[in-house]
Coordinates of C-alpha atoms in Angstrom, one line a residue:
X1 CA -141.7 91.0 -47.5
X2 CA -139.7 90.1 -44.6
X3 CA -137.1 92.9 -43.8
X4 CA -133.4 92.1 -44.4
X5 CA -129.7 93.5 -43.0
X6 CA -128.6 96.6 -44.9
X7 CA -125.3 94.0 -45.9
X8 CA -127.4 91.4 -48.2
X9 CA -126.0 91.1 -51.2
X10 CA -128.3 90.6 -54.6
X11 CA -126.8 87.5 -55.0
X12 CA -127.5 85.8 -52.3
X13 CA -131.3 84.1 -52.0
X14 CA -133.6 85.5 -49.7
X15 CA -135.3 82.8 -48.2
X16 CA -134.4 79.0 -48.5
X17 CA -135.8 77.0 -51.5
X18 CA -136.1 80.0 -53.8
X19 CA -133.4 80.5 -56.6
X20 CA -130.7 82.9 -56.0
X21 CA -131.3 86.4 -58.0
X22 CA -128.0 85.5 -60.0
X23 CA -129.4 82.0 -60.8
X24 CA -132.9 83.6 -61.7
X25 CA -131.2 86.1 -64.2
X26 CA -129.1 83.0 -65.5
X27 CA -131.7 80.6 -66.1
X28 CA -134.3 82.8 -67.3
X29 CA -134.0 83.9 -70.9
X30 CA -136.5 87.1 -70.9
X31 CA -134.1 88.2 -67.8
X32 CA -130.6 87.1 -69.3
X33 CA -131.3 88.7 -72.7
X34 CA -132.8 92.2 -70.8
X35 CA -129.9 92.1 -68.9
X36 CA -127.2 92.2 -71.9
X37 CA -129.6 94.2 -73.9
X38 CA -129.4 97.1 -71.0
X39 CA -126.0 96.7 -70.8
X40 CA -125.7 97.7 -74.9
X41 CA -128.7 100.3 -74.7
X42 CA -126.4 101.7 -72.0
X43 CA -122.9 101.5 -73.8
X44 CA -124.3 103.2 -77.1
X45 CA -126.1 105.9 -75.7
X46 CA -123.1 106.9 -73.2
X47 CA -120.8 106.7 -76.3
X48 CA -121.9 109.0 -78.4
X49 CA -123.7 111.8 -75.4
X50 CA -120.4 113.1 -74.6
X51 CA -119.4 113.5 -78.3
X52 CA -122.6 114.6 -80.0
X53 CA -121.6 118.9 -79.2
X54 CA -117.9 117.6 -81.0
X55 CA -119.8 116.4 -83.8
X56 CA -121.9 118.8 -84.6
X57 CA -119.2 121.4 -84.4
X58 CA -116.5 120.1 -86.3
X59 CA -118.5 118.0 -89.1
X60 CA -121.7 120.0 -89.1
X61 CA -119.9 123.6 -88.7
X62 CA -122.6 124.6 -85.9
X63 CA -121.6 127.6 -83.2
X64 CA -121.2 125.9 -79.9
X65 CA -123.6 128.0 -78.6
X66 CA -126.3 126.3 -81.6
X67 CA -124.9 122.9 -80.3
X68 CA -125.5 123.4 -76.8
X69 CA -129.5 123.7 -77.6
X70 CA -129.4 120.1 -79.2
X71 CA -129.6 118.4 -75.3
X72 CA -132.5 120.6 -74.9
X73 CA -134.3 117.9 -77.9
X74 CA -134.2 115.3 -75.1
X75 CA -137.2 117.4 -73.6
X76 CA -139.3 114.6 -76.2
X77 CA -138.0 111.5 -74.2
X78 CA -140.4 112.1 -71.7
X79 CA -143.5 112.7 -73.9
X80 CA -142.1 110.2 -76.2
X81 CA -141.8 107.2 -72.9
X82 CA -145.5 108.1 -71.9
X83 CA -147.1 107.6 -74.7
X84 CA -145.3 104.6 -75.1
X85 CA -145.8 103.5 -71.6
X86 CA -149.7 104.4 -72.1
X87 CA -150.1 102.1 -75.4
X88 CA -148.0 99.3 -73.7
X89 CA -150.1 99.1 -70.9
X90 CA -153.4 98.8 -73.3
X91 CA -152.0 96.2 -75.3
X92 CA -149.6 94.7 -72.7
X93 CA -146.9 94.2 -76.5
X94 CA -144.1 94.9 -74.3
X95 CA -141.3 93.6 -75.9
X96 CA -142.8 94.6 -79.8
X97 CA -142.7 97.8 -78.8
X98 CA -139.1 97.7 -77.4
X99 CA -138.0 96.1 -80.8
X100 CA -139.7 99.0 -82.4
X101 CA -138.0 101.5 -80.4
X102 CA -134.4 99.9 -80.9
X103 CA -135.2 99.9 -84.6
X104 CA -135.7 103.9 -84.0
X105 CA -132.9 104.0 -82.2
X106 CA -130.8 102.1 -85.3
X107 CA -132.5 104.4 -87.8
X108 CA -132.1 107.6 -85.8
X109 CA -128.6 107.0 -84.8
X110 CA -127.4 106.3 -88.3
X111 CA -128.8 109.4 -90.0
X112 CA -127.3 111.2 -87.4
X113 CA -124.0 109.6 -88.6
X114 CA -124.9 110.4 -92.4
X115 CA -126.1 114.0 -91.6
X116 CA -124.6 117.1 -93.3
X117 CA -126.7 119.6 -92.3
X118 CA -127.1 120.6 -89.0
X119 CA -130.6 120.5 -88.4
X120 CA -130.8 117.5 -89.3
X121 CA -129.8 115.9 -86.0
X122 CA -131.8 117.9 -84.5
X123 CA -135.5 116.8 -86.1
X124 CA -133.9 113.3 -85.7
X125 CA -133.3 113.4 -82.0
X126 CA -137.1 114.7 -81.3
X127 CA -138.7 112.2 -84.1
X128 CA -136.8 109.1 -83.4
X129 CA -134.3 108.8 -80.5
X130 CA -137.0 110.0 -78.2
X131 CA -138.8 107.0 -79.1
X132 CA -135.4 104.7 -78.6
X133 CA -135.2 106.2 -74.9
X134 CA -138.3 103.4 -74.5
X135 CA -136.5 100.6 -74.6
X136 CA -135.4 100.7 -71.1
X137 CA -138.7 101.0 -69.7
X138 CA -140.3 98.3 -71.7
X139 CA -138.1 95.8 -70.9
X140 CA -138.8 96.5 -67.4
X141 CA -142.5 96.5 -68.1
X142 CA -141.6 93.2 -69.5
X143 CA -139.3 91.6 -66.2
X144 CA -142.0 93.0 -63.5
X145 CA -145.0 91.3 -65.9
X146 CA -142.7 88.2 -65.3
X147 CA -141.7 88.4 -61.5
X148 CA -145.3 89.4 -60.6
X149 CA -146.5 86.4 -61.4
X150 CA -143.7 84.6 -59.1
X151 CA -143.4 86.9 -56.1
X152 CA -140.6 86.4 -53.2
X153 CA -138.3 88.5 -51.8
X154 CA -135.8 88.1 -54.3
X155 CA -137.7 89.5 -57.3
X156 CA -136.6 92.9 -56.5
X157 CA -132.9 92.0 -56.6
X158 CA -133.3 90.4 -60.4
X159 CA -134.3 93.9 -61.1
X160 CA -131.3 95.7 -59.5
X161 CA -129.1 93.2 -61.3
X162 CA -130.7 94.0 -64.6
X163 CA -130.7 97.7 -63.5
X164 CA -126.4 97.5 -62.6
X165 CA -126.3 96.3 -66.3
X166 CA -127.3 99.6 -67.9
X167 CA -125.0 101.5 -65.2
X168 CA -122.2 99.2 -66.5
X169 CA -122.9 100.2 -70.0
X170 CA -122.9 103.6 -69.2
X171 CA -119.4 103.3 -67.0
X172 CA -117.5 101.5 -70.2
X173 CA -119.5 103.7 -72.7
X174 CA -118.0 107.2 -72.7
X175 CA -114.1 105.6 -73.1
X176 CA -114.8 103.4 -75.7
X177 CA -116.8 106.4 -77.6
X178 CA -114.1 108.7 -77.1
X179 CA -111.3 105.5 -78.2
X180 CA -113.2 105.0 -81.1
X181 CA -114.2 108.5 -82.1
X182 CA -109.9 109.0 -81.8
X183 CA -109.1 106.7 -83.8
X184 CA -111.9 106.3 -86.4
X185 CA -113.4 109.4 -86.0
X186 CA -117.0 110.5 -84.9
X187 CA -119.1 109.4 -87.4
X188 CA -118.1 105.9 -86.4
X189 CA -118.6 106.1 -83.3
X190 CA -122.1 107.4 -84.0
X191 CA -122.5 104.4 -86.2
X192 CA -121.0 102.0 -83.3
X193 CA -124.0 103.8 -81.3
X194 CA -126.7 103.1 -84.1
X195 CA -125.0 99.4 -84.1
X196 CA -125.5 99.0 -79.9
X197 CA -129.2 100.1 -80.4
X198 CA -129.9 97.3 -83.0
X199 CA -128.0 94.7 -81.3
X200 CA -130.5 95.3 -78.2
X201 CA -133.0 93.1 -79.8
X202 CA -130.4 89.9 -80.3
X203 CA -130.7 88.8 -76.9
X204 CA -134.2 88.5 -76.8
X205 CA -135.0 87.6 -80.1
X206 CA -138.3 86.8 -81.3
X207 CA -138.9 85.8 -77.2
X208 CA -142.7 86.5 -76.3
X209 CA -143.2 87.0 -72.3
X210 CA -144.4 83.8 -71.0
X211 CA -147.0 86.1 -69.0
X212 CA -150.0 87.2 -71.4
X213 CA -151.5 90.4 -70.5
X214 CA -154.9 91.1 -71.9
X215 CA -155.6 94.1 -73.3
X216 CA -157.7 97.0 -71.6
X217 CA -161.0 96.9 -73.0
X218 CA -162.4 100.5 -73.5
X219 CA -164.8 100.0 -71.0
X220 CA -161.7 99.4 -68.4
X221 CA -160.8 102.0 -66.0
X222 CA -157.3 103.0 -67.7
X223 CA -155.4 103.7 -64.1
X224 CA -152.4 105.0 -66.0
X225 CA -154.7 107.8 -67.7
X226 CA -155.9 109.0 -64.5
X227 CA -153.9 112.3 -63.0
X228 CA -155.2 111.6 -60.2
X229 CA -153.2 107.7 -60.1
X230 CA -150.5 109.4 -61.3
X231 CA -150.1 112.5 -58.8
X232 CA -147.9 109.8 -56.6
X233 CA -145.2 108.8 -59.4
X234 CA -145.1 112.4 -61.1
X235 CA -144.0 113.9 -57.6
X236 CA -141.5 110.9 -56.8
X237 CA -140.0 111.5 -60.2
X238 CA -140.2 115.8 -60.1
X239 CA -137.5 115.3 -57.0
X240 CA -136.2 112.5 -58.8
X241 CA -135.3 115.4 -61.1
X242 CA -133.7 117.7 -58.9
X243 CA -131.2 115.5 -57.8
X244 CA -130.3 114.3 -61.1
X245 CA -130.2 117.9 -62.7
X246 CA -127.3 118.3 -60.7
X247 CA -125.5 115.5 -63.5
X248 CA -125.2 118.0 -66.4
X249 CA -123.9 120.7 -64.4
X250 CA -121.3 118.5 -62.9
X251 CA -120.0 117.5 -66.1
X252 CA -120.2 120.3 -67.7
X253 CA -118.0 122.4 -65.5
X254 CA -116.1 120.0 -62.7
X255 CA -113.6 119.4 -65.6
X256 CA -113.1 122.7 -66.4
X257 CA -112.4 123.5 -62.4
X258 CA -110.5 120.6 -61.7
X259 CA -107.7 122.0 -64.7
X260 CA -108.4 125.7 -65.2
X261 CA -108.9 126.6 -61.6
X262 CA -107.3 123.9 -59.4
X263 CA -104.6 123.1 -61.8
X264 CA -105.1 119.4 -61.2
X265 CA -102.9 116.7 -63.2
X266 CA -104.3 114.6 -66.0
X267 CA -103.9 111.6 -63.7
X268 CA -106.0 112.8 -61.2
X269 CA -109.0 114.0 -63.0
X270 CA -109.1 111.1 -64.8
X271 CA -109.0 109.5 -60.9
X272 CA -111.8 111.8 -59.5
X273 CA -114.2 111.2 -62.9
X274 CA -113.6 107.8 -62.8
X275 CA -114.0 106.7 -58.9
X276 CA -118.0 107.9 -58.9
X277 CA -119.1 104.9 -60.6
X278 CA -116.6 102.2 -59.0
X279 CA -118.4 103.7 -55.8
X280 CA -121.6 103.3 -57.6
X281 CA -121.7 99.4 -58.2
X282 CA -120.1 98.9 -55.1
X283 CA -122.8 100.4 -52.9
X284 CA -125.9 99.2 -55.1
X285 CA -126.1 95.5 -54.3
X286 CA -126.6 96.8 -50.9
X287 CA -129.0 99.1 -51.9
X288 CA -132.2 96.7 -51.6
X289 CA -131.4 95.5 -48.1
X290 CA -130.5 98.9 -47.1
X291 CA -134.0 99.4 -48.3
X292 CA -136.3 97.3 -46.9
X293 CA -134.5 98.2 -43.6
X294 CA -134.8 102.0 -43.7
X295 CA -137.8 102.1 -46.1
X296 CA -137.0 103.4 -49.7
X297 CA -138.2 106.4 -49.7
X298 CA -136.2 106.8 -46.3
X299 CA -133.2 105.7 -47.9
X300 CA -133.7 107.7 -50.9
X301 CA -134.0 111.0 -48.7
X302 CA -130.3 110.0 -47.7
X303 CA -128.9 109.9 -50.6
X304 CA -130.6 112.6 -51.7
X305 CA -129.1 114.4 -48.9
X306 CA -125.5 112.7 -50.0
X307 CA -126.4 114.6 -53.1
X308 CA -126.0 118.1 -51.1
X309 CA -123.1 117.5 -49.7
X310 CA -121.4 116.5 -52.6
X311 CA -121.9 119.5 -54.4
X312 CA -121.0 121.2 -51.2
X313 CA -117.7 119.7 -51.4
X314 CA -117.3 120.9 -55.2
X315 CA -118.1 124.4 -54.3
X316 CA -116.3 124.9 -50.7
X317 CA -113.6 122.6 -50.6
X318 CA -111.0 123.6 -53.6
X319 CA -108.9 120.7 -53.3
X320 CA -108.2 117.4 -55.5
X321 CA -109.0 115.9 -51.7
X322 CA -112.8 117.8 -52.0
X323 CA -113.0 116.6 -55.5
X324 CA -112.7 112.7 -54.3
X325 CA -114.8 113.2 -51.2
X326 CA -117.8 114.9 -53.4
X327 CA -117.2 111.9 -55.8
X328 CA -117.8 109.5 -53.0
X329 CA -120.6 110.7 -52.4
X330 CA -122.1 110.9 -55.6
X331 CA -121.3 107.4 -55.9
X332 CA -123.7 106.8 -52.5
X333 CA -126.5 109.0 -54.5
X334 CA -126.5 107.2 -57.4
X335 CA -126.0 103.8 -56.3
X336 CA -129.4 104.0 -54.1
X337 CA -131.7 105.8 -56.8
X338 CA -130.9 103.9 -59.8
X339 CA -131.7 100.8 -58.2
X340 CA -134.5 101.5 -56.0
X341 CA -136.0 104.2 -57.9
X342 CA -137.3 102.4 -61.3
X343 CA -138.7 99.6 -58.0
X344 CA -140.7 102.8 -56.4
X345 CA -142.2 103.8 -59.9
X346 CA -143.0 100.1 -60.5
X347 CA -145.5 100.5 -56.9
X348 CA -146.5 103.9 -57.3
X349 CA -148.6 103.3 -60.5
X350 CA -149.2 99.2 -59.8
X351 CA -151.4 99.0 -62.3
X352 CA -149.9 100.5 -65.9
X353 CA -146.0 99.4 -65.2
X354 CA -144.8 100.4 -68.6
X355 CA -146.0 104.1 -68.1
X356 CA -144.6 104.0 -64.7
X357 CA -141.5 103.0 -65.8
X358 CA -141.8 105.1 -69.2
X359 CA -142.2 108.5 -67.1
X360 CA -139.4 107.0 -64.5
X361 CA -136.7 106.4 -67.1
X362 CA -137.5 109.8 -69.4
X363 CA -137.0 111.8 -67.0
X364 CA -133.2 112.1 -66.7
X365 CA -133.6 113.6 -70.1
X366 CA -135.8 116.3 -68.5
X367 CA -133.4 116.7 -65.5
X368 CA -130.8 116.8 -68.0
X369 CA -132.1 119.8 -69.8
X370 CA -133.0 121.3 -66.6
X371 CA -129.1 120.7 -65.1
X372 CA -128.0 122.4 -68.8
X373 CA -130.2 125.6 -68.4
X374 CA -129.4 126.2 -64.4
X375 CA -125.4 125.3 -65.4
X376 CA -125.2 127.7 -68.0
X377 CA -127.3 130.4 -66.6
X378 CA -125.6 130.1 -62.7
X379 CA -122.1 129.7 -64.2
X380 CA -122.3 133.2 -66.0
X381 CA -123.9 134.2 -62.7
X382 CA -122.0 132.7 -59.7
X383 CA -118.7 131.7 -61.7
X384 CA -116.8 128.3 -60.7
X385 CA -116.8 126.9 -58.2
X386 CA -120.2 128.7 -57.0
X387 CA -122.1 127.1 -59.7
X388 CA -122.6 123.7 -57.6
X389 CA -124.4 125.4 -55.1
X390 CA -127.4 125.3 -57.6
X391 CA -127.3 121.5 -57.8
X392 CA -126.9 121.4 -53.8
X393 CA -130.0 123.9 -53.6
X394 CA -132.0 121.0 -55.6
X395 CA -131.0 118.1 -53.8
X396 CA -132.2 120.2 -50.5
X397 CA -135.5 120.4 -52.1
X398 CA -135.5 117.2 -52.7
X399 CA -134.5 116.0 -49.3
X400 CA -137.5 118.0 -48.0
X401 CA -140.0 116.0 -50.6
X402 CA -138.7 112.8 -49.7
X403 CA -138.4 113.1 -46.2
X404 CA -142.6 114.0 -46.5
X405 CA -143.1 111.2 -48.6
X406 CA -141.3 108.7 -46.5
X407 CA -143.9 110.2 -43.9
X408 CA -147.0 110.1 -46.1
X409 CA -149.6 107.4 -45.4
X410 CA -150.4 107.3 -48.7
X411 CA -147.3 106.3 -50.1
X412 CA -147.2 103.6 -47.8
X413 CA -144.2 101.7 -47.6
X414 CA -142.7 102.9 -50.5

């Protein structure tokens, strides 16, 4: 792969004579329909995460204290993806196994919506929305099954467009939940989540990958099963981890700072929240070039180290000015890893995609639980603002890891 400027732009072709990425995704059905169906899978889920404590308060009658344990049920996502991942990669059913985990998604959604007891979301989210967390990952299993058998330099840009979709769900997700949930109330918006899982499957329809893979006999070596092929990708996603547990702690208590503490205006935290992802999908076209210039790992351990300083500026810098800057920069952290990172997976276990990309995508929920535990533990220790040194302490680790794996030999180029 022939290395690029750091200002290339995913839609713009690579090399003369090969389609655009835009036109690939436009022409391609398996690419166009993964690409809305992220962009939904995205918008439901974001919709109802920021509402699901509300709910279970004020319908269910739960303490907030008993609600606060429900994000630790998204510790299942990740055993959930692999085994997923691992049957997918036997049976290479991509997308029948993403239909199946957008029907769980449906199913689990709406008894959430029709629960009135307050366990009852709780045996849900571990039984079936840890399945729908799969969906992601299989149609990415799916789209690299498909660009492998066409490679050129623009493949991996079809992937960060597809990948920019889900961040776009996720960036309109969390107003309209909070619209609808206002004005309907919040069993709607649960059942507008269940309705955004279903509707995943429209755009692909009954589409089978043009790319047949045969299934792993048991006499195959099964890569993916192998610790050993997997060492790689599990210590890429563990720092993966600690710079995304930073996430939950952010929202939890930047909010809270920005009005109890700093006394900021409506106006402005609205600004600050909202100017993180506009810096987000500005910076991730760029992202691939960037890339292929500095190596991904390389590039990874700067935005990694973005992640540090932005949690600096929460923590030191008390000031609607230190809330923008550590925005900014959480914008450059998160437009380089959810782009390139799902890409690195993909390499690190070449051989079983789907459980590459299962234990890839899952983990958030593990960070997420992780962020929840060190957030409520270091804010009844350190108080606000000290709280975001935590997250700035785990970015640091993770700076270290990926400055040694950008190093390694054996992670070659990755």
């Amino acid at each position: 792969m022939s290395d690029q400027t750091g200002s290339e732009s995913i839609a713009i072709s690579v090399e003369p004579g090969n389609p655009s990425p835009l036109r690939q995704v436009l022409t391609s059905r398996l690419f166009l329909g993964s690409t809305v169906a992220m962009f939904l899978s995205g918008l439901g889920v974001s919709a109802a995460a920021p509402q699901i404590v509300l709910f279970l308060v004020k319908e269910l009658g739960a303490s907030l204290q008993l609600a606060g344990f429900f994000y630790l049920t998204s510790l299942a996502a990740p055993v959930a993806g692999y085994f997923v991942g691992r049957y997918s990669d036997r049976t290479g059913n991509r997308l029948g196994l993403f239909r199946l985990c957008a029907v769980a998604g449906f199913v689990g959604w709406a008894a959430v919506a029709l629960s009135t007891s307050v366990w009852v979301p709780f045996v849900i989210a571990i039984v079936l929305l840890a399945f729908s967390g799969a969906t992601a990952s299989q149609i990415f299993a799916a789209v690299h099954d498909e660009l492998d058998e066409k490679p050129h330099d623009a493949n991996e840009s079809v992937v960060a467009i597809i990948r920019m979709a889900l961040t776009g769900g996720w960036i309109v997700g969390p107003v309209l939940g909070a619209s609808v949930a206002a004005a309907y109330g919040l069993r709607i918006m649960l059942w507008m989540t269940a309705v955004c899982a279903l509707l995943q499957i429209v755009p692909l329809g009954a589409l089978k990958p043009a790319v047949k893979l045969q299934p792993q006999s048991a006499s195959a070596p099964a890569n993916h099963a192998s610790l050993r092929a997997m060492l790689p990708l599990l210590t890429f996603t563990g720092l993966f981890v600690l710079v995304y547990a930073g996430e939950p702690v952010k929202y939890g208590f930047l909010l809270v700072y920005m009005e109890e503490h700093l006394k900021l205006s409506p106006a402005v935290r609205g600004a600050v929240i909202g100017i993180q992802p506009f810096i987000e999908l500005l910076i991730m076209p760029f992202s691939l070039g960037l890339g292929r210039k500095l190596g991904n790992a390389g590039l990874m351990c700067v935005a990694a180290a973005l992640g540090v300083f932005a949690n600096l500026c929460f923590a030191l810098w008390p000031s609607a000015a230190g809330m923008f800057a550590g925005q900014i920069l959480m914008g450059g952290v998160w437009g380089i890893f959810m782009v390139l990172g799902i890409i690195v997976a993909q390499r690190l276990l070449p051989n079983a995609v789907a459980t590459a990309s299962a234990i890839f995508m899952s983990s958030t929920a593990l960070a997420s639980a992780l962020g929840g535990l060190a957030g409520g533990l270091g804010v009844a220790l350190l108080g606000l603002p000290n709280v975001f040194l935590l997250p700035a302490f785990f970015s640091g680790i993770a700076v270290i890891g990926l400055a040694l794996i950008a190093r390694a030999k054996s992670f070659g180029a990755y």
